[in-house]
Amino acid sequence: MHGSFSSSMTIKLGHKFVLLSFSICIFLTNCETRTEVSSVEQKIPDSTYLNHSDSARYVGMNTCKLCHQGIYNTFINTGMGKSFDLATKSKSSGDFKNATFFDKENDLHYKAFWDKDSLFIKEFRKGKDTTCQRTEQVNYIIGSGQHTNSHIQNVNGYLNQMPMTFYTQKQKWDLPPGFEKGMNSHFTRKIGLECMSCHNAYPDFVLGSENKYNFVPNGIDCERCHGPGSIHVNQKQRGIKVDTSKQIDYSIVNPSKLPIDLQFDICQRCHLQGNAVLKNNHSFYDFKPGQKLSDHISVFLPKYKNADDEFIMASHADRLKQSACFIKSLEKLKTKDALKPYKGAMTCITCHNPHVSVSEINDSHFNDACKNCHYSGGTSELMCTEKSVVKAGNSKKGHDPYQSVNCVNCHMPSSGSIDIPHVTVHDHYIRKPITKKEKDKIKEFIGLYAINEKDPSAKTKARAYIQQYEKFEQNKAYLDSAKKYLSSKTKEDIKANFQDLIQLSFMTQNFKQIISYVETIGEESCYKQLNNLSYNNKDAWACYHIAEAFYNADQRKRSLTWFDKACTLAKYNLDFKIKFGTTLAQGNLMKEAEQQFLFVIKENPKKASAYTNLGYLKLLQEKEMKL
């Protein structure tokens, strides 16, 4: 029986790439008709927001619109407001006249089509092969349609990305990002909390799972930038009013009242997508607007020499901060203005109104932002040196040539990102156009660097290198770098870095080293230590890796103990359950194995490996009965 059962997981590989229910009385009257109170009466320290409290709850966008209808009406048409929704014809941006493409790496064809009001994706091979044919319904569409529409399937709360994306700029159907170059994961790519927490309002994620949700909202909402609104709503219901032209309302965060670094951190939470390393015991739920992002998450990106022209799609904040425009603007920063401490400096909202869709704003709005610093009307000295501008100025007497300049086209050119195919975005590194000679220079990897933190800890750096290998690029040099930052010289070192050392050893398949770490600490002590439930299942994964180490050392009894522990800590990680079941079956514990497979099938009826393993189990049982 050894090796006959299939397991869908040997090495955990990621991919590129709580809305709490709170009932409130909706007998709200206009917030502006209530009694005014001073900041003294609020009894709030200058730097503290009430909605940072654990008692603050998310109330949802429909509550916000009761007082802020106008902002709501424009926001729902922004890229954020349209980021995620049910798969409907009104939500989809796809062209279904020719919604097909061919994945030549896997010899698979794909077709998207509507059947009445339901959207489906079909995967198939042409010719005599009728076995490889699968049609699945799309439940959600992710992406506003400005760049892409990708598609999500929901099976009993388990969300997976489907293998078709529509790229709106090129009006092209193709594989989603990360599915290319033979990496097509079909209908099985898990949509975890990290992905969902940037592309949507906060969901209700099931603890102990990788991709199961009790509830998924329909788009990014107000509270992702303003923080939970329950305290703010409660104060307005009680008649507490603050004159925000004179002081800050500390019941909720207004990003425009924040210092420049904290304002950036709100945008950077999602527009700084890279290798996001959580700090100890933190989750992707924990950051709230007005807090330091680096207290919760450090975001790393690979640094290359001679690669200034390359960037990922969601790297706007990092690119902007490299610009001379931004750096010089800091000299004008008027931090003494308590109501606008970022005033004078360049931030995201210098050009972008988060409540209004970019599609509703013409180019002159963005070019005018440039002219605020680079132009004074009526000057005879033109700061733009393009010959075409000079010609335009000479074409008509009295014409202001600067009005015809499109600063963005030259200094923030559109180009493809290195992580998303068929998409062009404006590079937010504002500078003079670089020459082809500069672009053609040989690129040299320098290392990973934290974009939002100056001096991350050694453990944080180690985790960054481990995750870079795990999620983005299987280059063993990353693991070598991680090892340098994780000390294992003493028992105390091993205990302090235990989960990370276990994960690192698992990545290199060094099972003997894992067992050595366990025996150094003591297996019973390790078993007691790894007992935390968390949204990233860190302790559960450590238990799973230890189980795999004992399994590969042919110590099946010990491996079963650790597989059981992993499944206890992460009850809804179905891959854990399947591996536990196969190991039980190999130990002739057929009834217990069957229970694991049946649990998986009940949870996710589309989990193919559960059926194949259960079928093989039944076949063995039938043979034994005949004997």
XYZ file of C-alpha atoms in Angstrom:
627
model
C 0.000 0.000 0.000
C 2.928 2.351 0.590
C 2.886 5.212 -1.901
C -0.320 4.090 -3.605
C -2.534 6.803 -2.183
C -2.308 10.223 -3.777
C -1.791 13.374 -1.783
C -2.490 16.808 -3.176
C 0.246 18.381 -1.045
C 3.889 17.667 -0.397
C 5.350 21.142 -0.350
C 3.263 24.183 0.434
C 3.573 26.447 -2.567
C 1.756 29.754 -2.757
C 1.034 31.857 -5.822
C 1.881 35.340 -7.071
C -0.449 37.041 -6.413
C -13.799 40.213 9.485
C -16.439 41.947 8.406
C -18.101 41.498 11.785
C -21.838 41.611 11.774
C -22.916 44.572 13.827
C -26.539 45.537 14.125
C -27.296 49.169 14.659
C -30.469 51.144 14.780
C -30.869 52.926 11.488
C -32.990 55.718 12.854
C -30.201 58.065 11.782
C -30.895 61.685 11.202
C -28.569 64.047 9.434
C -25.208 64.169 11.246
C -25.084 67.945 10.847
C -28.197 68.671 12.935
C -26.749 67.600 16.280
C -25.248 69.434 19.231
C -21.603 70.421 18.820
C -19.024 69.277 21.374
C -15.388 70.248 21.641
C -12.382 67.935 21.419
C -11.966 68.416 25.172
C -15.395 66.898 25.760
C -14.381 63.946 23.603
C -11.473 63.334 25.995
C -9.288 62.004 23.199
C -5.478 62.298 23.158
C -4.324 64.115 20.029
C -2.848 61.005 18.420
C -5.524 58.436 19.312
C -8.534 57.410 17.272
C -11.423 55.774 19.081
C -12.022 53.322 16.250
C -8.598 51.752 16.847
C -10.194 50.137 19.880
C -10.979 46.416 19.804
C -14.558 47.334 20.653
C -15.005 49.177 17.344
C -17.011 47.220 14.778
C -17.495 47.429 11.033
C -20.966 48.641 10.092
C -20.890 48.364 6.296
C -21.182 50.851 3.471
C -24.978 50.919 3.504
C -24.829 52.494 6.954
C -22.293 55.093 5.798
C -24.472 56.189 2.898
C -27.301 57.223 5.220
C -25.328 60.399 5.937
C -22.858 60.391 3.042
C -25.097 59.578 0.068
C -23.247 61.794 -2.404
C -19.850 60.260 -1.671
C -21.386 56.785 -1.755
C -22.894 57.428 -5.200
C -19.520 58.280 -6.745
C -17.418 55.786 -4.759
C -19.363 52.712 -5.913
C -18.251 53.542 -9.467
C -14.542 53.690 -8.605
C -12.101 50.839 -9.118
C -12.295 50.122 -5.393
C -16.073 50.205 -5.289
C -16.237 47.808 -8.250
C -13.391 45.563 -7.082
C -15.427 42.442 -6.270
C -18.992 41.338 -6.873
C -21.290 38.528 -7.870
C -20.868 37.185 -11.404
C -23.587 39.073 -13.254
C -23.781 40.453 -16.768
C -23.734 43.983 -15.393
C -20.552 43.262 -13.417
C -18.684 41.522 -16.234
C -16.512 43.503 -18.658
C -15.820 40.437 -20.809
C -16.318 40.141 -24.555
C -18.193 36.873 -25.043
C -18.351 36.911 -28.836
C -15.054 35.037 -28.929
C -14.434 34.063 -25.312
C -11.932 31.289 -25.981
C -8.197 30.652 -25.855
C -5.729 27.760 -25.972
C -3.205 26.846 -23.266
C -0.541 25.214 -25.428
C 1.618 24.222 -22.443
C -1.118 21.881 -21.215
C -2.965 21.263 -24.499
C -6.175 22.668 -23.034
C -8.864 24.866 -24.513
C -11.014 27.267 -22.521
C -14.362 28.858 -23.195
C -16.438 31.301 -21.140
C -20.165 31.521 -21.805
C -23.472 32.607 -20.313
C -26.366 30.228 -19.776
C -29.233 32.600 -19.064
C -27.936 34.673 -16.129
C -25.211 32.248 -15.028
C -21.589 32.463 -16.184
C -19.606 29.276 -16.853
C -16.044 28.350 -17.789
C -15.366 25.186 -19.765
C -11.995 23.412 -19.845
C -11.555 20.777 -22.567
C -9.341 19.077 -25.116
C -10.240 18.760 -28.764
C -10.239 15.528 -30.698
C -10.991 12.109 -29.237
C -10.132 13.056 -25.659
C -13.515 13.459 -23.981
C -12.263 12.570 -20.483
C -10.616 15.947 -19.886
C -13.754 18.036 -20.032
C -14.977 20.181 -17.177
C -17.525 22.969 -16.911
C -17.787 25.050 -13.752
C -19.989 27.974 -12.745
C -18.451 31.337 -11.907
C -19.726 32.797 -8.640
C -17.712 36.008 -8.295
C -15.870 38.408 -10.568
C -12.793 40.079 -9.113
C -11.427 43.244 -10.694
C -13.152 46.496 -11.608
C -12.714 45.978 -15.338
C -10.316 48.873 -15.704
C -7.553 46.334 -16.259
C -8.954 42.843 -15.703
C -11.839 40.593 -14.747
C -10.823 37.356 -13.060
C -13.229 34.692 -11.915
C -13.851 32.944 -8.594
C -15.701 29.727 -7.794
C -17.444 29.208 -4.452
C -17.958 25.635 -3.249
C -19.511 25.577 0.230
C -17.524 28.681 1.149
C -14.203 27.436 -0.289
C -13.057 30.001 -2.855
C -10.752 29.166 -5.757
C -9.612 31.166 -8.748
C -10.660 29.827 -12.137
C -8.343 29.534 -15.174
C -9.706 32.406 -17.311
C -9.139 36.156 -17.080
C -10.387 38.890 -19.369
C -7.810 41.632 -19.957
C -9.904 44.679 -20.758
C -7.202 46.946 -22.170
C -6.397 44.448 -24.914
C -9.901 42.926 -25.015
C -8.249 39.535 -24.660
C -9.054 36.287 -22.836
C -6.073 34.406 -21.417
C -4.789 32.537 -18.384
C -4.762 34.520 -15.123
C -1.486 35.902 -13.754
C 0.570 33.076 -12.273
C -1.110 30.388 -14.401
C 1.321 30.900 -17.306
C 4.417 28.940 -18.335
C 2.994 25.540 -17.451
C 1.818 26.646 -13.985
C -1.891 26.256 -14.772
C -3.602 25.201 -11.539
C -6.977 24.805 -13.287
C -9.793 25.340 -10.763
C -7.758 24.789 -7.596
C -5.883 28.023 -6.805
C -6.936 29.006 -3.308
C -8.122 32.523 -2.595
C -6.720 33.144 0.871
C -7.193 35.970 3.320
C -4.169 37.904 2.035
C -5.690 38.137 -1.458
C -9.230 38.812 -0.323
C -8.244 41.465 2.230
C -6.912 43.745 -0.508
C -9.410 43.070 -3.276
C -12.475 43.420 -1.075
C -13.953 44.697 2.151
C -13.057 42.479 5.081
C -14.692 39.043 4.790
C -15.666 36.602 7.535
C -12.842 34.083 7.138
C -13.086 30.628 8.721
C -10.323 30.085 11.270
C -8.430 26.866 10.587
C -8.839 27.034 6.812
C -6.797 28.266 3.889
C -9.649 29.557 1.739
C -13.033 29.065 3.431
C -15.360 31.977 4.148
C -18.612 32.373 6.033
C -19.311 35.643 4.262
C -17.747 37.591 1.403
C -18.680 41.264 0.801
C -19.247 42.757 -2.636
C -16.434 45.258 -3.065
C -14.057 47.473 -1.112
C -15.995 49.747 1.204
C -15.586 53.010 3.129
C -14.156 51.387 6.247
C -11.057 50.025 4.507
C -9.729 53.611 4.424
C -11.601 55.128 7.372
C -11.551 52.223 9.826
C -14.501 50.606 11.616
C -17.456 52.959 11.886
C -19.532 51.777 14.855
C -18.225 54.371 17.328
C -18.614 57.198 14.807
C -22.194 56.151 14.056
C -22.989 55.803 17.739
C -21.690 59.298 18.499
C -23.765 60.849 15.724
C -26.852 59.013 16.937
C -26.202 60.448 20.401
C -25.901 63.969 19.011
C -22.137 64.355 19.336
C -20.970 66.645 16.567
C -17.477 67.926 15.755
C -16.724 70.960 13.606
C -14.126 69.305 11.370
C -13.077 72.657 9.906
C -11.598 73.481 13.311
C -10.664 70.139 14.851
C -10.345 66.440 14.187
C -13.226 64.051 14.779
C -11.458 61.195 16.562
C -14.417 58.832 16.323
C -13.269 57.794 12.835
C -10.178 58.255 10.683
C -10.212 60.866 7.953
C -7.052 60.109 5.906
C -6.743 63.760 4.879
C -6.136 64.643 8.548
C -3.241 62.206 8.938
C 0.502 62.895 8.787
C 2.098 62.005 5.488
C 3.549 58.650 6.570
C 0.288 57.378 8.071
C -1.649 58.618 5.065
C 0.686 56.699 2.774
C 0.306 53.594 4.924
C -3.415 53.421 4.158
C -2.720 53.346 0.423
C 0.342 51.134 0.853
C -1.697 48.453 2.583
C -2.850 47.357 -0.876
C -1.022 49.521 -3.424
C 2.288 48.149 -2.214
C 1.705 44.529 -3.102
C 4.847 42.518 -2.804
C 6.083 39.932 -0.384
C 3.997 40.788 2.699
C 5.506 39.432 5.911
C 3.229 39.495 8.945
C 4.726 40.484 12.268
C 4.447 37.944 15.112
C 0.859 37.043 15.995
C -0.582 39.526 13.512
C -3.092 38.804 10.758
C -4.230 40.614 7.632
C -7.202 41.888 9.633
C -5.152 43.807 12.171
C -4.001 46.987 10.431
C -6.400 49.900 10.815
C -6.172 53.278 9.067
C -4.171 55.718 11.165
C -1.799 53.031 12.430
C 1.743 52.323 11.248
C 1.630 49.596 8.631
C 5.084 48.357 9.652
C 3.737 47.497 13.115
C 1.699 44.784 11.421
C 3.253 44.013 8.031
C 6.624 44.474 6.341
C 6.464 44.478 2.553
C 9.525 43.248 0.664
C 10.483 43.438 -2.995
C 13.539 42.142 -4.841
C 16.072 44.878 -5.513
C 18.020 44.768 -8.779
C 20.809 46.959 -10.030
C 19.975 48.516 -13.419
C 16.275 47.609 -13.188
C 14.678 50.980 -12.487
C 12.284 50.474 -15.402
C 10.744 47.301 -13.954
C 7.895 47.298 -11.459
C 4.931 45.226 -10.365
C 1.410 46.452 -10.985
C 0.510 47.441 -7.415
C 3.697 49.318 -6.528
C 2.462 52.870 -6.923
C 3.550 54.111 -3.501
C 7.056 52.656 -3.732
C 7.622 54.095 -7.198
C 6.287 57.523 -6.219
C 8.623 57.729 -3.223
C 11.628 57.269 -5.534
C 10.629 60.381 -7.495
C 12.477 63.666 -7.107
C 9.051 65.339 -7.069
C 8.128 63.488 -3.897
C 11.515 63.849 -2.206
C 11.691 67.600 -2.804
C 8.079 68.085 -1.747
C 8.994 66.933 1.761
C 10.932 70.170 2.164
C 7.625 72.044 1.837
C 5.842 69.888 4.391
C 3.832 71.998 6.831
C 3.589 69.634 9.787
C 2.363 72.397 12.111
C -0.999 72.439 10.333
C -2.846 70.060 12.673
C -5.810 69.638 10.339
C -3.653 68.974 7.278
C -0.246 67.792 8.514
C 0.685 66.562 5.019
C 0.049 69.980 3.449
C 2.706 71.056 0.977
C 4.019 67.542 0.420
C 3.131 65.188 -2.382
C 0.870 62.262 -1.480
C -1.508 59.979 -3.340
C -4.405 62.397 -2.857
C -2.427 65.183 -4.513
C -3.609 63.633 -7.769
C -6.227 61.051 -6.796
C -9.640 61.559 -5.261
C -10.444 58.109 -3.826
C -14.174 58.874 -3.941
C -14.267 59.530 -7.705
C -13.485 57.120 -10.545
C -10.376 57.853 -12.607
C -12.523 57.318 -15.712
C -14.577 60.377 -14.710
C -11.507 62.639 -14.527
C -9.799 64.017 -17.634
C -6.063 64.250 -18.225
C -5.930 67.953 -17.427
C -6.638 67.210 -13.748
C -3.409 65.215 -13.428
C -1.351 67.577 -15.568
C -2.584 70.526 -13.519
C -1.105 68.870 -10.432
C 2.292 68.967 -12.153
C 1.853 72.587 -13.138
C 1.291 73.618 -9.533
C 5.047 73.269 -9.057
C 6.462 73.336 -12.570
C 4.638 76.258 -14.076
C 3.581 79.807 -13.301
C 1.124 81.195 -15.820
C 2.500 83.896 -18.071
C 6.170 83.037 -17.610
C 8.396 83.349 -20.642
C 10.587 80.467 -19.477
C 9.072 77.101 -20.334
C 10.107 74.283 -18.044
C 9.168 71.642 -20.623
C 11.887 71.329 -23.273
C 10.022 69.230 -25.825
C 10.336 70.718 -29.308
C 6.696 70.011 -30.044
C 5.723 72.287 -27.193
C 7.814 75.108 -28.590
C 6.193 74.607 -31.992
C 2.763 74.637 -30.404
C 3.651 77.899 -28.701
C 4.705 79.483 -31.982
C 1.647 78.314 -33.842
C -0.634 80.973 -32.449
C 0.236 84.353 -31.039
C -0.674 84.659 -27.384
C -1.216 80.912 -27.007
C 0.127 79.425 -23.773
C 2.109 76.400 -25.041
C 2.152 74.821 -21.635
C -1.589 74.192 -21.789
C -1.032 71.598 -24.529
C 1.553 69.615 -22.584
C 0.698 66.160 -21.302
C 3.247 65.775 -18.504
C 2.052 62.274 -17.617
C 2.744 60.791 -21.057
C 6.455 61.556 -20.858
C 7.203 61.457 -17.157
C 4.821 58.693 -16.033
C 4.633 56.538 -19.166
C 2.316 53.574 -19.436
C 4.076 50.242 -19.636
C 3.555 46.612 -18.788
C 4.101 45.349 -15.263
C 6.389 42.391 -14.589
C 3.700 40.424 -12.733
C 0.474 40.922 -14.739
C 0.333 40.122 -18.496
C -1.604 42.182 -21.080
C -1.885 45.136 -18.697
C -0.386 48.608 -18.888
C -0.239 51.025 -15.965
C 1.338 54.413 -15.418
C 4.735 54.126 -13.767
C 4.539 56.342 -10.670
C 8.313 56.871 -10.617
C 8.158 60.432 -11.974
C 11.364 61.274 -13.856
C 12.901 62.128 -17.185
C 12.347 59.407 -19.801
C 15.122 56.828 -19.561
C 17.117 55.864 -22.623
C 17.192 52.480 -24.328
C 20.834 52.183 -23.267
C 19.790 52.437 -19.620
C 17.039 49.856 -20.124
C 19.424 47.404 -21.772
C 21.936 47.324 -18.928
C 22.444 43.914 -17.336
C 20.272 43.533 -14.261
C 21.920 42.273 -11.097
C 20.045 40.970 -8.050
C 21.030 42.832 -4.887
C 18.606 41.354 -2.368
C 15.187 41.758 -0.819
C 14.455 45.072 0.813
C 11.597 46.232 3.018
C 9.768 49.074 1.340
C 7.851 50.290 4.376
C 10.362 49.626 7.165
C 13.934 50.866 7.510
C 15.360 48.154 9.731
C 13.268 44.969 9.918
C 14.332 42.289 12.369
C 16.460 39.322 11.346
C 13.463 37.019 11.763
C 11.333 39.240 9.518
C 14.052 39.202 6.849
C 14.315 35.422 7.085
C 10.572 35.058 6.613
C 10.738 37.377 3.618
C 13.288 35.142 1.884
C 11.316 31.991 2.743
C 8.117 33.514 1.357
C 9.877 34.803 -1.751
C 10.872 31.211 -2.506
C 7.499 29.786 -1.524
C 5.250 32.246 -3.338
C 7.134 33.803 -6.221
C 10.357 32.191 -7.423
C 11.830 28.817 -6.483
C 15.420 30.046 -6.385
C 17.417 28.230 -3.683
C 19.534 31.335 -3.142
C 16.555 32.762 -1.245
C 16.658 29.847 1.182
C 20.402 30.289 1.658
C 19.761 33.930 2.554
C 16.983 32.962 4.972
C 19.312 30.562 6.746
C 21.780 33.372 7.466
C 19.120 35.268 9.406
C 17.871 32.315 11.489
C 20.201 31.262 14.265
C 20.081 27.629 15.401
C 23.303 27.462 17.429
C 21.692 26.858 20.799
C 18.553 25.220 22.140
C 17.226 28.691 22.966
C 17.835 29.822 19.366
C 16.001 26.793 18.003
C 13.062 27.367 20.326
C 12.867 31.078 19.448
C 12.959 30.412 15.687
C 11.300 27.005 15.752
C 8.451 27.368 13.229
C 10.653 29.242 10.760
C 13.508 26.716 11.040
C 11.039 23.875 10.492
C 9.593 25.590 7.423
C 13.028 26.355 5.991
C 14.160 22.748 6.422
C 10.954 21.521 4.829
C 11.548 23.719 1.796
C 14.882 21.988 1.247
C 13.341 18.581 2.086
C 15.849 18.184 4.916
C 13.649 15.900 7.017
C 16.507 14.731 9.227
C 17.113 18.331 10.261
C 13.444 18.771 11.198
C 13.550 15.676 13.408
C 16.788 16.927 14.950
C 15.145 20.252 15.874
C 12.172 18.420 17.423
C 14.382 16.110 19.451
C 16.593 18.999 20.597
C 13.578 20.794 22.065
C 11.857 17.576 23.081
C 8.903 16.172 21.157
C 6.459 16.561 24.035
C 7.552 20.151 24.591
C 7.139 20.906 20.875
C 3.693 19.335 20.903
C 2.606 21.620 23.748
C 4.281 24.687 22.251
C 2.532 24.387 18.877
C -0.978 25.083 20.053
C -2.048 28.419 18.573
C -5.008 28.898 16.274
C -4.306 31.685 13.784
C -5.500 32.961 10.430
C -2.191 32.013 8.795
C -2.162 28.558 10.458
C 1.515 28.945 11.341
C 1.532 26.348 14.137
C -0.637 23.994 12.091
C 1.845 24.163 9.214
C 4.744 23.462 11.572
C 2.896 20.357 12.805
C 2.245 19.276 9.227
C 5.916 19.705 8.285
C 7.002 17.684 11.338
C 4.505 14.978 10.362
C 5.965 14.856 6.850
C 9.466 14.546 8.304
C 8.512 11.517 10.411
C 6.526 10.098 7.476
C 9.549 10.282 5.188
C 11.687 8.717 7.925
C 9.255 5.731 7.956
C 8.152 6.594 11.486
C 4.447 6.366 10.669
C 3.109 6.217 14.217
C 4.843 9.476 15.132
C 3.758 11.051 11.848
C 0.107 10.196 12.583
C 0.332 12.038 15.903
C 1.541 15.174 14.157
C -0.887 14.908 11.201
C -3.692 14.636 13.757
C -2.367 17.732 15.547
C -2.164 19.669 12.256
C -5.770 18.739 11.426
C -6.910 19.767 14.899
C -5.346 23.218 14.554
C -6.477 23.640 10.924
C -9.682 21.640 10.751
C -10.673 23.039 7.370
C -7.354 22.592 5.590
C -8.602 19.793 3.367
C -5.150 18.907 2.049
C -4.063 18.147 5.616
C -7.084 15.868 5.976
C -6.285 13.971 2.790
C -2.662 13.359 3.759
C -3.793 12.284 7.235
C -6.263 9.891 5.615
C -3.697 8.327 3.298
C -1.293 7.799 6.196
C -4.043 6.193 8.286
C -4.869 3.863 5.407
C -1.239 2.892 4.987
C -1.318 1.911 8.666
C -4.386 -0.248 7.938
C -6.643 2.103 9.905
C -9.285 1.980 7.194
C -12.294 3.249 9.132
C -10.408 6.271 10.431
C -9.039 6.978 6.943
C -12.515 6.793 5.438
C -13.769 9.371 7.945
C -11.125 11.840 6.780
C -12.005 11.421 3.094
C -15.755 11.661 3.761
C -15.231 14.859 5.754
C -13.377 16.403 2.806
C -16.075 15.358 0.318
C -18.800 16.812 2.528
C -16.876 20.078 2.860
C -15.889 20.354 -0.798
C -17.630 17.941 -3.205
C -15.265 19.038 -5.989
C -12.073 17.890 -4.229
C -11.041 15.174 -6.691
C -8.216 13.665 -4.628
C -10.675 12.807 -1.838
C -12.731 10.696 -4.256
C -9.728 8.918 -5.765
C -8.318 8.045 -2.363
C -11.704 6.912 -1.044
C -12.225 4.810 -4.167
C -8.844 3.165 -3.753
C -9.640 2.520 -0.098
C -12.902 0.788 -1.041
C -11.101 -1.279 -3.662
C -8.632 -2.534 -1.065
C -11.418 -3.326 1.381
C -13.265 -5.298 -1.284
C -10.153 -7.320 -2.087
C -9.639 -8.095 1.595
C -13.264 -9.264 1.916
C -12.818 -11.655 -1.022
C -9.688 -13.084 0.557
